[in-house]
Protein backbone atom coordinates (compact mmCIF):
# COMPACT_ATOMS: atom_id res chain seq x y z
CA UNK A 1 -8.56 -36.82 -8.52
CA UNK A 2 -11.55 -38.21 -9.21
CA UNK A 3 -14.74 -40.04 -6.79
CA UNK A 4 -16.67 -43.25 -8.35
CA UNK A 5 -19.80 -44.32 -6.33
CA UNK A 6 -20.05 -48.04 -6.21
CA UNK A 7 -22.94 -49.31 -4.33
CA UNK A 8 -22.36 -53.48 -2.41
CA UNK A 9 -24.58 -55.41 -0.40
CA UNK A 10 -27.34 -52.60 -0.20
CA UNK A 11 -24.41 -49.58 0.99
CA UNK A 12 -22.86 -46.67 -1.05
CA UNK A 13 -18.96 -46.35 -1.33
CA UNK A 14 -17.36 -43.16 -2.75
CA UNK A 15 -14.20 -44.13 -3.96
CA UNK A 16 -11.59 -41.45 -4.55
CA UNK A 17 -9.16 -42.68 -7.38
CA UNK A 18 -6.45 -40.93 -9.73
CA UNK A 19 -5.21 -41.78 -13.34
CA UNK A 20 -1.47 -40.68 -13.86
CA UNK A 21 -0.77 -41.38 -17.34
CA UNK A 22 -3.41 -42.36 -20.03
CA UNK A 23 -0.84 -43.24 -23.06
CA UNK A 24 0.96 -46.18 -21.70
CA UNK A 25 -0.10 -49.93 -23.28
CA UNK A 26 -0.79 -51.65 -20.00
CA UNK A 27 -3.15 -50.81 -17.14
CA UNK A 28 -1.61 -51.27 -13.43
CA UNK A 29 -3.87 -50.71 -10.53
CA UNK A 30 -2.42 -49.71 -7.12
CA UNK A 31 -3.71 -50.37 -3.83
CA UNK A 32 -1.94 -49.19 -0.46
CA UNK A 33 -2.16 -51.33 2.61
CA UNK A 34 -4.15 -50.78 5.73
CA UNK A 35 -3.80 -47.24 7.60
CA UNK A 36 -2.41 -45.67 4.38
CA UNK A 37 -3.84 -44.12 1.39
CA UNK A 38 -3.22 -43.46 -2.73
CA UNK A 39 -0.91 -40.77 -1.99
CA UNK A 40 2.03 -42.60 -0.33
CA UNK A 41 1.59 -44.93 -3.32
CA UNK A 42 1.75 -41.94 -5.57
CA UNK A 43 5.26 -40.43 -3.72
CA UNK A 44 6.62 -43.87 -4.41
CA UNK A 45 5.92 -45.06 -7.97
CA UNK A 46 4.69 -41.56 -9.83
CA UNK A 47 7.52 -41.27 -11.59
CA UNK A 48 8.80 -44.39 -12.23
CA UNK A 49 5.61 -45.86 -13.46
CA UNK A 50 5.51 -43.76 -16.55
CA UNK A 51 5.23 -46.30 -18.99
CA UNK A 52 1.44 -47.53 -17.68
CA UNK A 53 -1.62 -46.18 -17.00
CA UNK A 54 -1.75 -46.07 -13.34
CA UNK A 55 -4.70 -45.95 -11.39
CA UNK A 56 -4.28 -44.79 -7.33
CA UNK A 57 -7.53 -45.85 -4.94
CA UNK A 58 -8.39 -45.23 -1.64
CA UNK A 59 -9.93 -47.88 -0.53
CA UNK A 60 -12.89 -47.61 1.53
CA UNK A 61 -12.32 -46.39 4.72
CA UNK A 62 -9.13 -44.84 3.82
CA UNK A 63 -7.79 -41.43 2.49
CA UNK A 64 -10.44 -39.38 0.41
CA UNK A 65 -12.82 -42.50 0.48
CA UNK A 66 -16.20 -42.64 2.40
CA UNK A 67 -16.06 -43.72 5.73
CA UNK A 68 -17.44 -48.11 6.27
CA UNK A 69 -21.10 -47.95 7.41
CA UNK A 70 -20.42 -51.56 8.18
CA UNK A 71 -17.87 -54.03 8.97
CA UNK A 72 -16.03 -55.81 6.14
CA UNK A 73 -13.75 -58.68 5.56
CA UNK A 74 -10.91 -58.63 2.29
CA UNK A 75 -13.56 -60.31 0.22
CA UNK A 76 -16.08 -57.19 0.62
CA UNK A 77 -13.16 -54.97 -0.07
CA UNK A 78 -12.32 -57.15 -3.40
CA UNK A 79 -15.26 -57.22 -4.68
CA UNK A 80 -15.94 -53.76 -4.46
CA UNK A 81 -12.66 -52.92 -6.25
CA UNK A 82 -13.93 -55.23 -8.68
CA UNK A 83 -17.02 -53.44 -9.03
CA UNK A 84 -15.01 -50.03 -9.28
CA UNK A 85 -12.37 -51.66 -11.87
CA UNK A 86 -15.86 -52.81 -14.00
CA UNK A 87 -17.63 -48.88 -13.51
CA UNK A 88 -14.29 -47.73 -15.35
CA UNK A 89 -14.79 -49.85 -18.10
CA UNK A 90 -10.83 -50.34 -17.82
CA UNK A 91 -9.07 -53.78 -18.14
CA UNK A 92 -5.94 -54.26 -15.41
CA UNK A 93 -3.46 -56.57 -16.44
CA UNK A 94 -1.26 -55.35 -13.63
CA UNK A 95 -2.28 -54.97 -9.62
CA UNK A 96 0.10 -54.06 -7.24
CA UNK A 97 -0.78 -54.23 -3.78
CA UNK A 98 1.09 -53.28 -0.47
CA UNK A 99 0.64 -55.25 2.84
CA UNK A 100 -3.16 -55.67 3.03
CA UNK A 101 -3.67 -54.32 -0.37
CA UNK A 102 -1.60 -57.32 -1.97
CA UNK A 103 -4.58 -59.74 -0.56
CA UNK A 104 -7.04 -57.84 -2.17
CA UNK A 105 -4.71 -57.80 -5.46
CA UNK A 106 -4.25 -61.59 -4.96
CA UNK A 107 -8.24 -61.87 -4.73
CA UNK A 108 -8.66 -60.00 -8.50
CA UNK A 109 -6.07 -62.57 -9.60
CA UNK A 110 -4.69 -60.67 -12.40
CA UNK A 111 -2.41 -61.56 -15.15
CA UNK A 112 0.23 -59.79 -13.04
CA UNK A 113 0.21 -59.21 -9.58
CA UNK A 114 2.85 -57.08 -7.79
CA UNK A 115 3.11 -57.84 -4.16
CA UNK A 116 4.94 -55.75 -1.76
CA UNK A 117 5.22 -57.07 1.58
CA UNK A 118 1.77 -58.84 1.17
CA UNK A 119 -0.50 -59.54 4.38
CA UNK A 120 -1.67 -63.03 4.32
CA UNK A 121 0.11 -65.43 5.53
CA UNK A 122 -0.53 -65.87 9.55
CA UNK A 123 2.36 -65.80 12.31
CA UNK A 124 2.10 -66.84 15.81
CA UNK A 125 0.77 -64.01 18.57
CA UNK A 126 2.54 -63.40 21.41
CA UNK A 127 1.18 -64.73 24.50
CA UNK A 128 -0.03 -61.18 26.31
CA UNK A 129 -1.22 -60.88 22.89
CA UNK A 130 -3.56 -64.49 22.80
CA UNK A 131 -4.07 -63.53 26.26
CA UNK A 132 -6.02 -60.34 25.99
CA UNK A 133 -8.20 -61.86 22.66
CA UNK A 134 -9.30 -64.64 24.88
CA UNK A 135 -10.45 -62.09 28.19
CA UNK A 136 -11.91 -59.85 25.53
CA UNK A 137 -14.04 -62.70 23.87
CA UNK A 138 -15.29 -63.54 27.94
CA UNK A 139 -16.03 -60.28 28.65
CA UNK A 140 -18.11 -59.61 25.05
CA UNK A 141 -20.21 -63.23 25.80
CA UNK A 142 -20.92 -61.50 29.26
CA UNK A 143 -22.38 -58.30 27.26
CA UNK A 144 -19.31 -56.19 28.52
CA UNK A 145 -17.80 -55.96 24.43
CA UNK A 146 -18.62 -51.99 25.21
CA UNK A 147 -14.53 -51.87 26.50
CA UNK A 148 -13.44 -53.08 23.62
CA UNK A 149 -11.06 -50.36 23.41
CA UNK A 150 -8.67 -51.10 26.11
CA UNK A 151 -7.77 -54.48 24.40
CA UNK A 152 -7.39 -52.94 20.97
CA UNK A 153 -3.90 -53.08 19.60
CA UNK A 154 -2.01 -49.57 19.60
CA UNK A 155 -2.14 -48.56 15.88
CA UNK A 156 -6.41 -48.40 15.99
CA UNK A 157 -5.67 -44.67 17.98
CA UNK A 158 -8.69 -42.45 16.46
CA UNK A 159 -10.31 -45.51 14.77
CA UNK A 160 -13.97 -45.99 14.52
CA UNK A 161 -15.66 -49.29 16.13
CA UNK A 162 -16.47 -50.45 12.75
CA UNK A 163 -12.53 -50.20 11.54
CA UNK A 164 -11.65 -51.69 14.61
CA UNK A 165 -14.13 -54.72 13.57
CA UNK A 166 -12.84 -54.86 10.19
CA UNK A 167 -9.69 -54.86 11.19
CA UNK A 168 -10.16 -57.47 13.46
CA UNK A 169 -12.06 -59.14 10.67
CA UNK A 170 -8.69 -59.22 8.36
CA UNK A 171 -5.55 -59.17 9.83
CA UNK A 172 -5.51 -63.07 10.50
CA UNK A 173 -7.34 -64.35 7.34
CA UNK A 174 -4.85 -67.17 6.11
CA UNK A 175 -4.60 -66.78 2.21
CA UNK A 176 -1.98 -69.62 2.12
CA UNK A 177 -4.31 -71.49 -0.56
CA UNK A 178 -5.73 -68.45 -2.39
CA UNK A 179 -1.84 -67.93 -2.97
CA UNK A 180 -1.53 -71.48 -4.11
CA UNK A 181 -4.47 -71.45 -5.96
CA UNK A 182 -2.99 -68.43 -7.78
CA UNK A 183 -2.65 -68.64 -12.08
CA UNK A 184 -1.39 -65.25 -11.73
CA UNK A 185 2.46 -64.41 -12.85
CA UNK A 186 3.27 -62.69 -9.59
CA UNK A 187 6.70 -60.57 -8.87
CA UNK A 188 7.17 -60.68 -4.93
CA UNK A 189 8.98 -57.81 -2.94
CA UNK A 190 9.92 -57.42 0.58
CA UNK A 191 12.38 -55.61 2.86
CA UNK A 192 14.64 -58.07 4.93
CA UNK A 193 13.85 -55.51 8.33
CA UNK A 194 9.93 -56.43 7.90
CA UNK A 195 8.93 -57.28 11.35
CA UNK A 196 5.33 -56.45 10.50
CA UNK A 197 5.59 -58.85 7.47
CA UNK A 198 8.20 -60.91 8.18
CA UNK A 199 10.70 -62.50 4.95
CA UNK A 200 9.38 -65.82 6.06
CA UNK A 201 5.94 -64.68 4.96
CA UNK A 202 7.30 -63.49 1.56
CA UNK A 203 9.05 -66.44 0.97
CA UNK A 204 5.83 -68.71 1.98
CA UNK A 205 4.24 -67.12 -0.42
CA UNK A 206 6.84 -67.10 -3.28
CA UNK A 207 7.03 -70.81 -2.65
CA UNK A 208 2.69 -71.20 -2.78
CA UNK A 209 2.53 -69.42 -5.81
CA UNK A 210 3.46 -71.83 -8.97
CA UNK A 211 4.69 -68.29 -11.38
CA UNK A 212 6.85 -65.81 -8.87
CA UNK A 213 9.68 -64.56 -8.81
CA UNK A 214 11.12 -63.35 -5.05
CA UNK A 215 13.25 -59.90 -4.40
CA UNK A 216 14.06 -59.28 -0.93
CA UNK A 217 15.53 -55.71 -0.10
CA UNK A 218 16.84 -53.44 2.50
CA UNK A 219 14.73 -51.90 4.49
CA UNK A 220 10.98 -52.58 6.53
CA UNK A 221 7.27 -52.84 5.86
CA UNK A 222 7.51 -49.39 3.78
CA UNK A 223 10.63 -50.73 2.22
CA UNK A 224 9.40 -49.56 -1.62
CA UNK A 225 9.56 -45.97 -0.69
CA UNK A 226 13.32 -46.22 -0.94
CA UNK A 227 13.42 -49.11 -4.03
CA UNK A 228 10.41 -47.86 -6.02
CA UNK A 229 12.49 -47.24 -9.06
CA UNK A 230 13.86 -50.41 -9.01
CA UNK A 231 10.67 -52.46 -8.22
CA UNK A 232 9.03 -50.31 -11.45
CA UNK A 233 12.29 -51.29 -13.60
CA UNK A 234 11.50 -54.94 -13.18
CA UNK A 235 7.77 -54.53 -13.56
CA UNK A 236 8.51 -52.57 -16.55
CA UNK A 237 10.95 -55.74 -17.88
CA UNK A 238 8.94 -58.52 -17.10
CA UNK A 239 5.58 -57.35 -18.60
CA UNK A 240 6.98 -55.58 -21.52
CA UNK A 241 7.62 -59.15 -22.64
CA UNK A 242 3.78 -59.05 -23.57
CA UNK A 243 3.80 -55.75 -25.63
């Protein structure tokens, strides 16, 4: 493990990273999805990979990364992976990114870009759901934004303020025409039980995005933990094409 310090818009970011593998002829970068971390990234493609060089982050706010001083929105956290990518002095070909980490990949636009149940494309809220955003935005006009807690959705348990505004910040950001705006060669995965994700989305996005190919397979949001070797056999396929 290893800790880069990349410094954006005036703020320092330690970045905790690891490099499995430093013989392979591409470079594939890996970024997790929101609440996780490198490591569940690592227990799924490890040892699988091992024909790249694989880089794991945490992005900031996450796993062995520093804590946000500030709220940000996808962009902030692309740019400062871009930032990180250019303080290694390493070229990625290949990004792979899970849930929100796939909209971040999409933003780097790489030759290849691996998306595993990608964030990005928006569904409708339920109506308690609309409900509780619209008396939460009353009662934060009337200075009472101080509760903001009790309309905070159930996975923010233990989460700072500023996570809770940058997760408010990113989990509707519609990337329908950064995906169609995409030049990248993209190989799209997603479990058919995704009700965080749903297949729609996956298929949205296969359809916005001119060069992709679609897999749907068993299983939910965290579907690669049990197809990893398979997802890293047709990474391995299509890119060795290049070699």
């Amino acid at each position: 493990m290893a800790i880069k310090e990349i410094e954006y818009n005036g703020l320092k970011y330690s970045l905790s990273y690891e490099i499995i593998g430093q013989n392979g002829v591409k470079n594939i970068l890996i970024l997790h999805g929101w609440g996780a971390n490198k490591e569940l990234m690592k227990r799924a493609f490890s040892k699988y990979l091992n024909q790249f060089n694989c880089v794991y982050l945490d992005l900031p706010g996450f796993g062995l990364s520093s804590t946000l001083e500030a709220p940000l929105c996808t962009n902030d956290y692309a740019n400062i992976v871009s930032k990180f990518i250019r303080s290694l002095g390493i070229e990625f070909e290949i990004v792979m990114g899970h849930s929100f980490g796939g909209k971040i990949a999409a933003l780097l636009n790489p030759r290849y870009l691996i998306l595993l149940s990608s964030a990005g494309i928006i569904k409708q809220k339920r109506f308690s759901v609309r409900a509780k955003i619209a008396i939460f935005k009353i009662l934060k006009s009337i200075g009472l934004g101080r509760f903001w807690r009790i309309f905070a959705t159930k996975d923010i348990s233990g989460m700072s303020k500023i996570m809770y505004e940058t997760l408010k910040n990113v989990v509707d950001e519609d990337f329908s025409d950064i995906f169609a705006s995409l030049n990248s060669n993209a190989l799209i995965f997603w479990g058919i039980s995704d009700d965080a994700t749903p297949l729609s989305s996956g298929e949205n996005i296969a359809k916005l995005i001119k060069n992709s190919q679609f897999y749907s397979l068993d299983g939910d949001h965290f579907f690669f933990l049990q197809h990893s070797k398979y997802i890293a056999k047709i990474i391995t396929e299509i890119t060795k094409k290049d070699r």
